[in-house]
GROMACS .gro file of C-alpha atoms in nm:
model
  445
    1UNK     CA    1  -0.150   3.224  -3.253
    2UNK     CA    2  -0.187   2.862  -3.369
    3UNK     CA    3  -0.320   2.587  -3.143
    4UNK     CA    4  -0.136   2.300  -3.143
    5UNK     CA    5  -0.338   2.016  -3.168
    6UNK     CA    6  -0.262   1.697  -2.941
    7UNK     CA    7  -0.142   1.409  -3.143
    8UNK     CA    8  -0.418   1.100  -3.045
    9UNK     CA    9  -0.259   0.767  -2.860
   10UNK     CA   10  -0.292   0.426  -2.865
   11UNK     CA   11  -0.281   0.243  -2.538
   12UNK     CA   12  -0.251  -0.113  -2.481
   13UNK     CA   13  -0.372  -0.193  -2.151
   14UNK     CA   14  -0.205  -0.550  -1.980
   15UNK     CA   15  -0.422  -0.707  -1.734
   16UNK     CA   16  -0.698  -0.558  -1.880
   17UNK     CA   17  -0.940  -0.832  -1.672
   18UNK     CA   18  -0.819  -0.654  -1.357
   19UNK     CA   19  -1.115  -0.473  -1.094
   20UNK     CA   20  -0.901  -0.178  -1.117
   21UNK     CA   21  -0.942  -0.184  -1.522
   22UNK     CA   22  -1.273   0.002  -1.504
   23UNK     CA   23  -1.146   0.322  -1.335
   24UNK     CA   24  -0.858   0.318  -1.527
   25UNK     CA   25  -1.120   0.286  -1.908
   26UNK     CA   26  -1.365   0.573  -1.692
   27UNK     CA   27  -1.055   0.816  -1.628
   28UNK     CA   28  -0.931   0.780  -2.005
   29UNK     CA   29  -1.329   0.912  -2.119
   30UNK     CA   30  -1.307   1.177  -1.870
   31UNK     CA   31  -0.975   1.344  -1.976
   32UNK     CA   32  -0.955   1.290  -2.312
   33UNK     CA   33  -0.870   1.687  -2.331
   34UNK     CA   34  -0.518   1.568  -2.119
   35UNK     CA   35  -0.449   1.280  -2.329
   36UNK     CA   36  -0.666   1.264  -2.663
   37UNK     CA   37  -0.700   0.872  -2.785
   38UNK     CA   38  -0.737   0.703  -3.092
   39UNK     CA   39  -0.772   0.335  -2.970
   40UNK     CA   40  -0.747   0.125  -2.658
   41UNK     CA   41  -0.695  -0.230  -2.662
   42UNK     CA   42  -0.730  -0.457  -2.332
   43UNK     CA   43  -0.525  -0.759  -2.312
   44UNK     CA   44  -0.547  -1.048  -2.084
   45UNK     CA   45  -0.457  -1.404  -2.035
   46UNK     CA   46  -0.774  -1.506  -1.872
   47UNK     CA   47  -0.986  -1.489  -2.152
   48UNK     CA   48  -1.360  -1.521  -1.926
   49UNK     CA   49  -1.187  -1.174  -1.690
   50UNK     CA   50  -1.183  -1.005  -2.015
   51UNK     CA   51  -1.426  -1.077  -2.182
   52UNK     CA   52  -1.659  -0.983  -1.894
   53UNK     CA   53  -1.449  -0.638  -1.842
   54UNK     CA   54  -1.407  -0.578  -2.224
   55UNK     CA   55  -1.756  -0.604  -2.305
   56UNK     CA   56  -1.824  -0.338  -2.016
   57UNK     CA   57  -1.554  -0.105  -2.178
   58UNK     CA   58  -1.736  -0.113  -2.501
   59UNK     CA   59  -2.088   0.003  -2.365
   60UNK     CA   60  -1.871   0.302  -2.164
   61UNK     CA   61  -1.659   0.388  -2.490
   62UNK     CA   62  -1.950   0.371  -2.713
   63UNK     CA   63  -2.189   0.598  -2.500
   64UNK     CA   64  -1.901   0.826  -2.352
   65UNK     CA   65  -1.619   0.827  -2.570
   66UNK     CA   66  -1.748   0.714  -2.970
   67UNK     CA   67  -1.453   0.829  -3.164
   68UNK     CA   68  -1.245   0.623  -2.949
   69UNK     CA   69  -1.195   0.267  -3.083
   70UNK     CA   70  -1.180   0.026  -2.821
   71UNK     CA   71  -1.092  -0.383  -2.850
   72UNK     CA   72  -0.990  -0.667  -2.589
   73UNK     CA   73  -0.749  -0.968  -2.720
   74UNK     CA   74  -0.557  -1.242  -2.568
   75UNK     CA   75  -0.312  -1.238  -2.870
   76UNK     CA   76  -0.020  -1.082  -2.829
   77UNK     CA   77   0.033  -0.967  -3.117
   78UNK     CA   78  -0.297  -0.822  -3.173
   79UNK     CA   79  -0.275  -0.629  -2.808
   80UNK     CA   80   0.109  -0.499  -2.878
   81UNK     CA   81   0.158  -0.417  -3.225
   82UNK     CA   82   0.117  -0.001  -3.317
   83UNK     CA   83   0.103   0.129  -2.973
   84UNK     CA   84   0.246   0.421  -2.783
   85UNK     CA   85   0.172   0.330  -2.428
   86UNK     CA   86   0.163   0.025  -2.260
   87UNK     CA   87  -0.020   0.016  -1.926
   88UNK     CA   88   0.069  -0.299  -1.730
   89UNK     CA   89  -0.096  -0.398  -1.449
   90UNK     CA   90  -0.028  -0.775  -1.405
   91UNK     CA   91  -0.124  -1.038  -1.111
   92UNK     CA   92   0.109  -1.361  -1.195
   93UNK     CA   93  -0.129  -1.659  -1.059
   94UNK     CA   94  -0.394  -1.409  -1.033
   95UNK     CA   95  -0.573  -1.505  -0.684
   96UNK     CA   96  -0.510  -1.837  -0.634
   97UNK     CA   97  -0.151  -1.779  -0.568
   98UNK     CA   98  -0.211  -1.406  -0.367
   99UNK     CA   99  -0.397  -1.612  -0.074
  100UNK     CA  100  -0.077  -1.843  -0.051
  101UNK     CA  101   0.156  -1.535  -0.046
  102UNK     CA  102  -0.074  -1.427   0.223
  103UNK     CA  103  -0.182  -1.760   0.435
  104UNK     CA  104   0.162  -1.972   0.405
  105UNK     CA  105   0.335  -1.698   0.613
  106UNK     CA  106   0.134  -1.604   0.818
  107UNK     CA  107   0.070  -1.984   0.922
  108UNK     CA  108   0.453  -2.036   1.002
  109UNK     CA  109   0.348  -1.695   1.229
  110UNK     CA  110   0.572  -1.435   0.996
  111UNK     CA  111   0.381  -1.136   0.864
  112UNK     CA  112   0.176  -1.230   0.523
  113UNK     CA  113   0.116  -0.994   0.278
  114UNK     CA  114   0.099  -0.947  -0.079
  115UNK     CA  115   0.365  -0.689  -0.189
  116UNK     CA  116   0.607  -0.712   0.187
  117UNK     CA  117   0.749  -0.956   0.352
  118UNK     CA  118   0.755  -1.374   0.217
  119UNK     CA  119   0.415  -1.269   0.055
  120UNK     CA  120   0.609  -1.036  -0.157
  121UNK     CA  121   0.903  -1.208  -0.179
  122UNK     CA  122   0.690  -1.488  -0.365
  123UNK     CA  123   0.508  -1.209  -0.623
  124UNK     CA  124   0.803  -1.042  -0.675
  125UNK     CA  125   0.973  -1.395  -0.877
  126UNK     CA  126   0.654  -1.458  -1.033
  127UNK     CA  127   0.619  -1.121  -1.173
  128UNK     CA  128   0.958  -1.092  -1.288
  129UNK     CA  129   0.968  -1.361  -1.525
  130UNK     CA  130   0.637  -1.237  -1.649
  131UNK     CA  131   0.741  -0.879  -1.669
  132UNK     CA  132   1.092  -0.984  -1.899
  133UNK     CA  133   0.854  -1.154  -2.143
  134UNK     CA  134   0.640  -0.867  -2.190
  135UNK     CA  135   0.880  -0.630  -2.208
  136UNK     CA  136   1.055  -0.850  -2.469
  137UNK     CA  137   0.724  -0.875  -2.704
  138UNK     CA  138   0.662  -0.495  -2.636
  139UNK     CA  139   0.962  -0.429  -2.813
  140UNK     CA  140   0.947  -0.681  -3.102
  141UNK     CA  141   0.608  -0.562  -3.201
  142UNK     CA  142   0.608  -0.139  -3.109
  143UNK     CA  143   0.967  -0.087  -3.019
  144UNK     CA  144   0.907   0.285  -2.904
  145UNK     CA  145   0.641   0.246  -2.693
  146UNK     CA  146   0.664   0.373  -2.316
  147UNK     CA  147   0.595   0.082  -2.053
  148UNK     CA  148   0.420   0.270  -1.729
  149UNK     CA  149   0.435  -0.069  -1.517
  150UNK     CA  150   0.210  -0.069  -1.184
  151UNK     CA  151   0.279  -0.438  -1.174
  152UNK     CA  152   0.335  -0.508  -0.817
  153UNK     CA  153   0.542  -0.567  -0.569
  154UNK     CA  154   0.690  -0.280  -0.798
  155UNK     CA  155   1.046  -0.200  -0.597
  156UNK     CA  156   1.142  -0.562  -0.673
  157UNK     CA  157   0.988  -0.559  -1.066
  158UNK     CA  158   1.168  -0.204  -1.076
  159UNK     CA  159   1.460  -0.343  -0.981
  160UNK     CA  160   1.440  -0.633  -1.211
  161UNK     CA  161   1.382  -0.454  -1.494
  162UNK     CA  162   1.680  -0.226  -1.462
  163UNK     CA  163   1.901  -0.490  -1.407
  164UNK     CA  164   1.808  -0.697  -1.720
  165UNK     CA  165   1.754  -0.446  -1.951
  166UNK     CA  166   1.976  -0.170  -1.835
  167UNK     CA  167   1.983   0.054  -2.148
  168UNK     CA  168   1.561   0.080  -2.168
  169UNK     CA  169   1.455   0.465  -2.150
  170UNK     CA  170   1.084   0.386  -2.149
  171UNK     CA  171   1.025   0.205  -1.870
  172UNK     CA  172   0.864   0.373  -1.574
  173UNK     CA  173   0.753   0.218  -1.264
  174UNK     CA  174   0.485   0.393  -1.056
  175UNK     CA  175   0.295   0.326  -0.821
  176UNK     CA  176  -0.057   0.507  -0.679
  177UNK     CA  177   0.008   0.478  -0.301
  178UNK     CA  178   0.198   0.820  -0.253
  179UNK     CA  179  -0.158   0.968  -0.496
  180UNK     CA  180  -0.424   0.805  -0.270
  181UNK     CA  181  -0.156   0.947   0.034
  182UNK     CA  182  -0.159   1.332  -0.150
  183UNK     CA  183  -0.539   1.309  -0.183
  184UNK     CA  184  -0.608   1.203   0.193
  185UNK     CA  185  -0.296   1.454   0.340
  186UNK     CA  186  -0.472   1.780   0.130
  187UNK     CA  187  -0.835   1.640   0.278
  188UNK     CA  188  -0.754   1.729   0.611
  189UNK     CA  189  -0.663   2.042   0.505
  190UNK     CA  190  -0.942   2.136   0.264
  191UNK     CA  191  -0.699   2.183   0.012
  192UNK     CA  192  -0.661   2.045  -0.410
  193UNK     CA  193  -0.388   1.784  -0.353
  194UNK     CA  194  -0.283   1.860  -0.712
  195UNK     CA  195  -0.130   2.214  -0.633
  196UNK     CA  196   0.100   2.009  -0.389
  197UNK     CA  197   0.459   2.027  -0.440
  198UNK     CA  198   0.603   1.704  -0.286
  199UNK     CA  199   0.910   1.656  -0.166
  200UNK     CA  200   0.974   1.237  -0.147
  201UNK     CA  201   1.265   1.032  -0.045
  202UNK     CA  202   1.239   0.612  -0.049
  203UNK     CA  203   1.210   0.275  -0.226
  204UNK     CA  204   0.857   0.207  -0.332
  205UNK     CA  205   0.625   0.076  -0.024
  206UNK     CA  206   0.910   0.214   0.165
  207UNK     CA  207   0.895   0.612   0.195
  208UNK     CA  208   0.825   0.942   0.338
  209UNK     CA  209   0.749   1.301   0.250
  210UNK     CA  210   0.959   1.512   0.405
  211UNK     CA  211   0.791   1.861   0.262
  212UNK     CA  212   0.465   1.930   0.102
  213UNK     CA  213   0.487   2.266  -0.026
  214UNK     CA  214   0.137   2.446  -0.156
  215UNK     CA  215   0.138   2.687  -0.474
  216UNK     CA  216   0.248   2.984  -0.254
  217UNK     CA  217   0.548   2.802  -0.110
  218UNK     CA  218   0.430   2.725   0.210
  219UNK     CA  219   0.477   2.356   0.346
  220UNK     CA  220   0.212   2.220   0.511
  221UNK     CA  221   0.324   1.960   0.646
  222UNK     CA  222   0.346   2.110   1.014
  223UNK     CA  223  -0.005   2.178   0.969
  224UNK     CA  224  -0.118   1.828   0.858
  225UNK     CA  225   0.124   1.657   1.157
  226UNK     CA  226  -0.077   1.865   1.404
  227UNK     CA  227  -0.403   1.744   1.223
  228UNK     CA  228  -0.263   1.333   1.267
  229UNK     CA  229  -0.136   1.320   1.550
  230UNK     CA  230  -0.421   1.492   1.740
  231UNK     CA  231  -0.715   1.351   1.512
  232UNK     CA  232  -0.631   1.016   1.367
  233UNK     CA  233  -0.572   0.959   0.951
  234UNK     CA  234  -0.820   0.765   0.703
  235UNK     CA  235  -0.809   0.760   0.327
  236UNK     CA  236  -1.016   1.020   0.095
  237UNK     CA  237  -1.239   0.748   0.001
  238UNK     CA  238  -1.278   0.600   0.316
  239UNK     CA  239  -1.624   0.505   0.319
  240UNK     CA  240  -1.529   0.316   0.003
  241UNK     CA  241  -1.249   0.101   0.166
  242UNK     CA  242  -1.268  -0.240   0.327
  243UNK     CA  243  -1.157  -0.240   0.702
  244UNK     CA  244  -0.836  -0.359   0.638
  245UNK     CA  245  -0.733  -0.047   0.446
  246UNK     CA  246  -0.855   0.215   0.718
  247UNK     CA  247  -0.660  -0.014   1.003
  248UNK     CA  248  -0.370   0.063   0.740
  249UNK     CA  249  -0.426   0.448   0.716
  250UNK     CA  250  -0.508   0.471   1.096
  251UNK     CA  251  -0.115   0.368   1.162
  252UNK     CA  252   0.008   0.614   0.994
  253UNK     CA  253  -0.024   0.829   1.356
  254UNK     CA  254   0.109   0.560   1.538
  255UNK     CA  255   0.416   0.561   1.285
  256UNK     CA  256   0.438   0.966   1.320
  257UNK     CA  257   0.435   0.980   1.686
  258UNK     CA  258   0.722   0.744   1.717
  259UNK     CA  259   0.882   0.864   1.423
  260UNK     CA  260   0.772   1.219   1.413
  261UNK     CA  261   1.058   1.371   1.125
  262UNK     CA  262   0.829   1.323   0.817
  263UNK     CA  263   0.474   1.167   0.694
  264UNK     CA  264   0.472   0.777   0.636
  265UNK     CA  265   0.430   0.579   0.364
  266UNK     CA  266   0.119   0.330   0.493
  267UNK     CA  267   0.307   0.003   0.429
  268UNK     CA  268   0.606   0.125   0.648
  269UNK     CA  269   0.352  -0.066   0.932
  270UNK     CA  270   0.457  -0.406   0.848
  271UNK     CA  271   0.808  -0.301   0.843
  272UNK     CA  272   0.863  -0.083   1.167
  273UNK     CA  273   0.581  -0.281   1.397
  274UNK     CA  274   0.602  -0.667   1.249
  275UNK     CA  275   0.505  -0.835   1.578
  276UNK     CA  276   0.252  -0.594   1.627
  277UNK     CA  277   0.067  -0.640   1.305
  278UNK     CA  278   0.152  -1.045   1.295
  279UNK     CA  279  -0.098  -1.033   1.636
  280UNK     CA  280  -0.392  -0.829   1.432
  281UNK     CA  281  -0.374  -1.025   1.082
  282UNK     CA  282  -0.561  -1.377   1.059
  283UNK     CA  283  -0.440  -1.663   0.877
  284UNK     CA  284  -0.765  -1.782   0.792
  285UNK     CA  285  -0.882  -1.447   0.692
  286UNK     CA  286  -0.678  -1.216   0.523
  287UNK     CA  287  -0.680  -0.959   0.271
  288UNK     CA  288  -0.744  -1.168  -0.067
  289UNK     CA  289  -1.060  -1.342   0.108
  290UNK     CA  290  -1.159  -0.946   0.181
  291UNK     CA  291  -1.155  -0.841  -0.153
  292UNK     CA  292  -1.307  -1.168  -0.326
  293UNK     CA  293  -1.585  -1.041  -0.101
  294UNK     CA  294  -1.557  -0.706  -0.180
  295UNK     CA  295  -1.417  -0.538  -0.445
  296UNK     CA  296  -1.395  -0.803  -0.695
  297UNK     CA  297  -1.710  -0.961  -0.642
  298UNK     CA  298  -1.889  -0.592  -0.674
  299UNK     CA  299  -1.685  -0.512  -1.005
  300UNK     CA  300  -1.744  -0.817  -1.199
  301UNK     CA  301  -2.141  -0.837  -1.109
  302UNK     CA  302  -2.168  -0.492  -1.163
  303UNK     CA  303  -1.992  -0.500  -1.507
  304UNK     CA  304  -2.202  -0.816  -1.571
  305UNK     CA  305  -2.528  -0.623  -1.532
  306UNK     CA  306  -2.412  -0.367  -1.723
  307UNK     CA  307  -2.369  -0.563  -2.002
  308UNK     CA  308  -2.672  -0.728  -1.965
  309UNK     CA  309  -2.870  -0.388  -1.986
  310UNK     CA  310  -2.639  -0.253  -2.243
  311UNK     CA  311  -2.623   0.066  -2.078
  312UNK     CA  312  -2.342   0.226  -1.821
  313UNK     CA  313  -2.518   0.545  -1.769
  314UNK     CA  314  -2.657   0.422  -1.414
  315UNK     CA  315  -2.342   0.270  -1.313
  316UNK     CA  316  -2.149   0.289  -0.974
  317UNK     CA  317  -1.872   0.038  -1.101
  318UNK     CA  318  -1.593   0.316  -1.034
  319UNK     CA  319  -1.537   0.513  -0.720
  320UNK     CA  320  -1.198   0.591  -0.617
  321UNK     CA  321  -1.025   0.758  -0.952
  322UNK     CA  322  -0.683   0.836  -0.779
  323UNK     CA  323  -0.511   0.534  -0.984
  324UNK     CA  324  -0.681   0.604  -1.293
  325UNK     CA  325  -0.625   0.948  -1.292
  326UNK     CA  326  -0.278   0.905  -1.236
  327UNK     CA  327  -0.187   0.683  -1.525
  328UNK     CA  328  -0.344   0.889  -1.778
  329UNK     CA  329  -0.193   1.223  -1.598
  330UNK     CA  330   0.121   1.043  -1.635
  331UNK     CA  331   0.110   0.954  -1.974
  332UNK     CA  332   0.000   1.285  -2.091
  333UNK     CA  333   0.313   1.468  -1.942
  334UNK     CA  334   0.493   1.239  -2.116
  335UNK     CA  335   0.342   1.231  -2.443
  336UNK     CA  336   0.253   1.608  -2.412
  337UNK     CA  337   0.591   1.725  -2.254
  338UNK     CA  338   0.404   1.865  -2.012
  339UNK     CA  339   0.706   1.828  -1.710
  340UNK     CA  340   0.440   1.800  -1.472
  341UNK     CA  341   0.576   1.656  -1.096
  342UNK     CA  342   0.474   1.285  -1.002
  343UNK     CA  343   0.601   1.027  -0.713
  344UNK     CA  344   0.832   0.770  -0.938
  345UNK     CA  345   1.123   0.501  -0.949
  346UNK     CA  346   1.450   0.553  -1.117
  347UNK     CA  347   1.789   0.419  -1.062
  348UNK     CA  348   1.934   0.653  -0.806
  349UNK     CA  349   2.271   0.740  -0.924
  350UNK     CA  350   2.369   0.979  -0.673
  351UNK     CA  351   1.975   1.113  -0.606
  352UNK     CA  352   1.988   1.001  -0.268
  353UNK     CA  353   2.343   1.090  -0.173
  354UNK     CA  354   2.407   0.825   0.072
  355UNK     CA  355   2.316   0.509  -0.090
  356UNK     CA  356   2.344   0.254  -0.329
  357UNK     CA  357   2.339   0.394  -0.643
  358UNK     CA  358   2.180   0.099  -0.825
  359UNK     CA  359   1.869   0.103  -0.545
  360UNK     CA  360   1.529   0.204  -0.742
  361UNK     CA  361   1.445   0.488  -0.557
  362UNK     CA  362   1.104   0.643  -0.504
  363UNK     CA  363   1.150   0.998  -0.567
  364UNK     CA  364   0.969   1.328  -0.700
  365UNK     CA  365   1.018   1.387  -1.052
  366UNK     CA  366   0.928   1.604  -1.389
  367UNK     CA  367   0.814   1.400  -1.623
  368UNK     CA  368   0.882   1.481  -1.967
  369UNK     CA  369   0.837   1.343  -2.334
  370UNK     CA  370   1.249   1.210  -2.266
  371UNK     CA  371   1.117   1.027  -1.955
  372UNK     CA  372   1.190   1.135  -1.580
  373UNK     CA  373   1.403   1.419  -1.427
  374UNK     CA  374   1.432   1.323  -1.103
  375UNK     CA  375   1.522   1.598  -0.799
  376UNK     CA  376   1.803   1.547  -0.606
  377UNK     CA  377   1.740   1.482  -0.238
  378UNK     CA  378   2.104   1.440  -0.084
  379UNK     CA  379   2.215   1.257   0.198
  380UNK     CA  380   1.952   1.130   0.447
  381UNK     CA  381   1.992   1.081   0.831
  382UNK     CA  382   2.087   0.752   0.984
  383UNK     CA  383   1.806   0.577   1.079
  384UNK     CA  384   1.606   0.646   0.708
  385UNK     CA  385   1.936   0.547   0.559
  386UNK     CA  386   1.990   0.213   0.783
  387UNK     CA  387   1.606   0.136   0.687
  388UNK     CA  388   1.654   0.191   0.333
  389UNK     CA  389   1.994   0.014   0.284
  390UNK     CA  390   1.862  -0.275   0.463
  391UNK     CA  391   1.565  -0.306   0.237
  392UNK     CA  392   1.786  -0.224  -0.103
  393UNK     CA  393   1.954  -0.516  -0.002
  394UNK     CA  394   1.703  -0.734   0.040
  395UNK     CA  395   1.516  -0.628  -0.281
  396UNK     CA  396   1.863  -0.695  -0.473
  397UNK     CA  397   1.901  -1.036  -0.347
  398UNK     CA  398   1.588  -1.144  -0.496
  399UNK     CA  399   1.627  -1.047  -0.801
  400UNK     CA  400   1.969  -1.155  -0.781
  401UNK     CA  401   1.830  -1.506  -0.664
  402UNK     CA  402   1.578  -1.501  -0.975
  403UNK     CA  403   1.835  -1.396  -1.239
  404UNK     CA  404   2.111  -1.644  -1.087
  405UNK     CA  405   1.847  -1.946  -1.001
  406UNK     CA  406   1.994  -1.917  -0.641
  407UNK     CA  407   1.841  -2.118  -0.342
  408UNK     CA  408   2.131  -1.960  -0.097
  409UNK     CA  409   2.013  -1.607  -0.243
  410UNK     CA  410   1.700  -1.601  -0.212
  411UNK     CA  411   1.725  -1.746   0.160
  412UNK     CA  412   1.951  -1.445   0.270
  413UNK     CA  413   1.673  -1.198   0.093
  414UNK     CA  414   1.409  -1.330   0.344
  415UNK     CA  415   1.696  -1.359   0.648
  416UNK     CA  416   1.715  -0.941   0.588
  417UNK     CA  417   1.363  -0.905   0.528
  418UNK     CA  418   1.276  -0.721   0.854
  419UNK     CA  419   0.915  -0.919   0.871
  420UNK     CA  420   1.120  -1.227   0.927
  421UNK     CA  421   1.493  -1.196   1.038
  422UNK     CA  422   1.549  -1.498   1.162
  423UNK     CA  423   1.697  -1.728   0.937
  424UNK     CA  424   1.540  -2.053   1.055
  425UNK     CA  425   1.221  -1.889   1.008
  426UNK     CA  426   1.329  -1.791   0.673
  427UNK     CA  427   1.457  -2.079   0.545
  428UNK     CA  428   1.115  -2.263   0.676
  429UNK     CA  429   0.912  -2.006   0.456
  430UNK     CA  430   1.119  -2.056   0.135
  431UNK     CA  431   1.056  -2.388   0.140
  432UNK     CA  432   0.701  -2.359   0.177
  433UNK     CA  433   0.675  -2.127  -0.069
  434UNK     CA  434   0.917  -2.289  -0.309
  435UNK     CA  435   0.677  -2.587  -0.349
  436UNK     CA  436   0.350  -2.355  -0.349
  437UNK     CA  437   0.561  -2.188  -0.635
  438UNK     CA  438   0.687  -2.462  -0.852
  439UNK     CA  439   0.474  -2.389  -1.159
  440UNK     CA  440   0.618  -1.982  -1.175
  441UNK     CA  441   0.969  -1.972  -1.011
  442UNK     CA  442   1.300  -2.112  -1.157
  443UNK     CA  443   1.445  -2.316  -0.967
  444UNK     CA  444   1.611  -2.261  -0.695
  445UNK     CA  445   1.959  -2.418  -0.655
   0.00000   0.00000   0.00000
């Protein structure tokens, strides 16, 4: 028999000055057996980002991965013409504007952060406008190329993009939460979270697993429960996260003993116990100053010194893979036809029995080189269905409100939002962020 030989890719990756960049470039020279390449180009608006990143992914392609070519660009044209995949990880006012998302809440005492809530409300209309211009020049310049968008807050981008270009068949919005919650479920359990058969139901940020079936057809979800509920949760890479993140994972058992039916999505927290996590969050403080700190001070100095020695053999620049694994894993059942099973969006027509059919859902699917084959998950019980409908709606009007320039729009999106609910509160935070905004939202009449 004759082995077929992989055809080789190119990849375009947008936001290529981002911290998470790095694992993603270390993940594509590890598994270039899943998804062979031919050339990788990183593109970025903020030319010092990538040139700093850029000049770290040549040292790493040239001493781990030589017959791959591999570029940065801020042109366009350069960055999107002749490519198969387009990675897209984009942060609309980069930092600058997360810590407003974050601190103008959260000072008006409403729950700030970046993807839920005000915070995301905010990100969600700068990313859209972002995301339709990208998606336009994607298709001027490689008009078959599959978009895998991670740009977040990704249920309203999702949402966006299948309302303004509602024929596209190669777009696909995932996201790497329900991966980094696989990995940290199968720890408990000693077990290879990619034998797990997941059973998902949910808008992104806004799920559960209801079964998570091993390779003999066992769910062991019981078992993992048991493990929770008696022991406490934390991430796989725990002793890699900032404090922030393992307050995050440690709710998960406060979420499954009051909610005990299936395992949580983390950022359900902000959602089900708003006062509760208003009273632990500080408005002088908050998750953006964490990872200037943190992660994106180690990152860039580490990439720096890399360059400087012109070696990445000694580096410790990546240590959680689960998000770079997972794009290239992705792409490669797509390009390959491989009809592996992954955690993704698509328009739920009748997936989730009981709801809106236009909601994005968050759902298990076989991906395949036509895209996603999503499995049906039928009705849902009352209270998941009340949760999600709630959110759908809220997630609709803002993109309605961006798409229709609507001031009255956007202020019943952040009325439903159930971080603020109150209206006078919500009307107060528009405002504030309407001005903090001016420079990236339409506006608002």
């Amino acid at each position: 028999m004759t082995k077929t030989t992989k055809r080789k890719i190119n990849i375009v990756l947008v936001g290529g000055g981002s911290t998470w960049t790095p694992g993603i470039l270390k993940s594509m020279t590890t598994h270039l057996d899943l998804l062979p390449i031919n050339r990788v180009m990183l593109y970025d608006i903020d030319e010092q980002r990538q040139s700093i990143i850029g000049d770290f992914a040549k040292i790493l392609f040239r001493e781990e991965a030589p017959d791959v070519e591999i570029d940065y660009t801020t042109d366009k044209e350069k960055a999107y013409s002749n490519v198969d995949f387009v990675f897209c990880q984009m942060r609309t006012g980069g930092f600058t504007m997360r810590e407003k998302d974050e601190k103008i809440p959260l000072n008006l005492e409403i729950i700030g952060q970046e993807t839920c809530g005000p915070g995301g409300f905010a990100y969600g209309l700068r990313s859209i406008r972002d995301m339709v211009e990208m998606v336009k020049d994607v298709r001027y310049y490689s008009p078959d190329a599959w978009i895998l968008n991670y740009t977040n807050p990704a249920a309203i981008v999702a949402l966006a993009m299948d309302k303004i270009f509602p024929n596209e068949t190669r777009i696909l919005n995932i996201c790497d939460q329900p991966v980094n919650l696989l990995r940290s479920y199968a720890k408990l359990i000693n077990y290879d979270a990619r034998k797990f058969e997941p059973t998902y139901f949910g808008l992104n940020h806004f799920g559960w697993f209801t079964h998570l079936y091993d390779e003999f057809g066992i769910d062991r979800m019981p078992e993992i429960k048991e493990i929770v509920l008696n022991g406490g949760f934390r991430p796989v890479d725990a002793e890699q996260r900032d404090q922030s993140w393992l307050d995050t994972y440690a709710m998960v058992e406060d979420i499954l003993r009051d909610f005990p039916d299936y395992l949580p999505n983390t950022y359900l927290q902000y959602y089900l116990y708003p006062e509760y996590k208003l009273s632990k969050l500080d408005p002088n403080y908050t998750r953006t100053d964490e990872v200037r700190v943190g992660r994106e001070k180690k990152v860039f100095e580490e990439c720096q010194r890399i360059v400087e020695n012109d070696t990445a053999r000694d580096s410790h620049v990546v240590h959680n893979d689960a998000h770079g694994d997972m794009m290239i894993e992705v792409a490669a059942s797509i390009a390959h036809n491989l009809r592996k099973t992954y955690v993704v969006m698509v328009r739920n027509n009748g997936i989730i029995s009981n709801i809106s059919d236009d909601a994005m859902v968050e759902v298990a699917a076989s991906l395949s080189i036509n895209g996603p084959q999503p499995y049906a998950v039928g009705p849902i019980e009352t209270f998941y269905k009340g949760l999600i409908e709630n959110q759908h709606a809220y997630e609709k009007l803002t993109v309605e409100a961006f798409i229709e320039s609507s001031y009255t729009k956007a202020l019943q999106a952040l009325t439903l939002n159930r971080t603020v609910v109150d209206a006078k509160k919500a009307r107060e935070v528009l405002d504030a962020l309407i001005e903090a905004n001016k420079d990236y939202w339409p506006e608002l009449k």
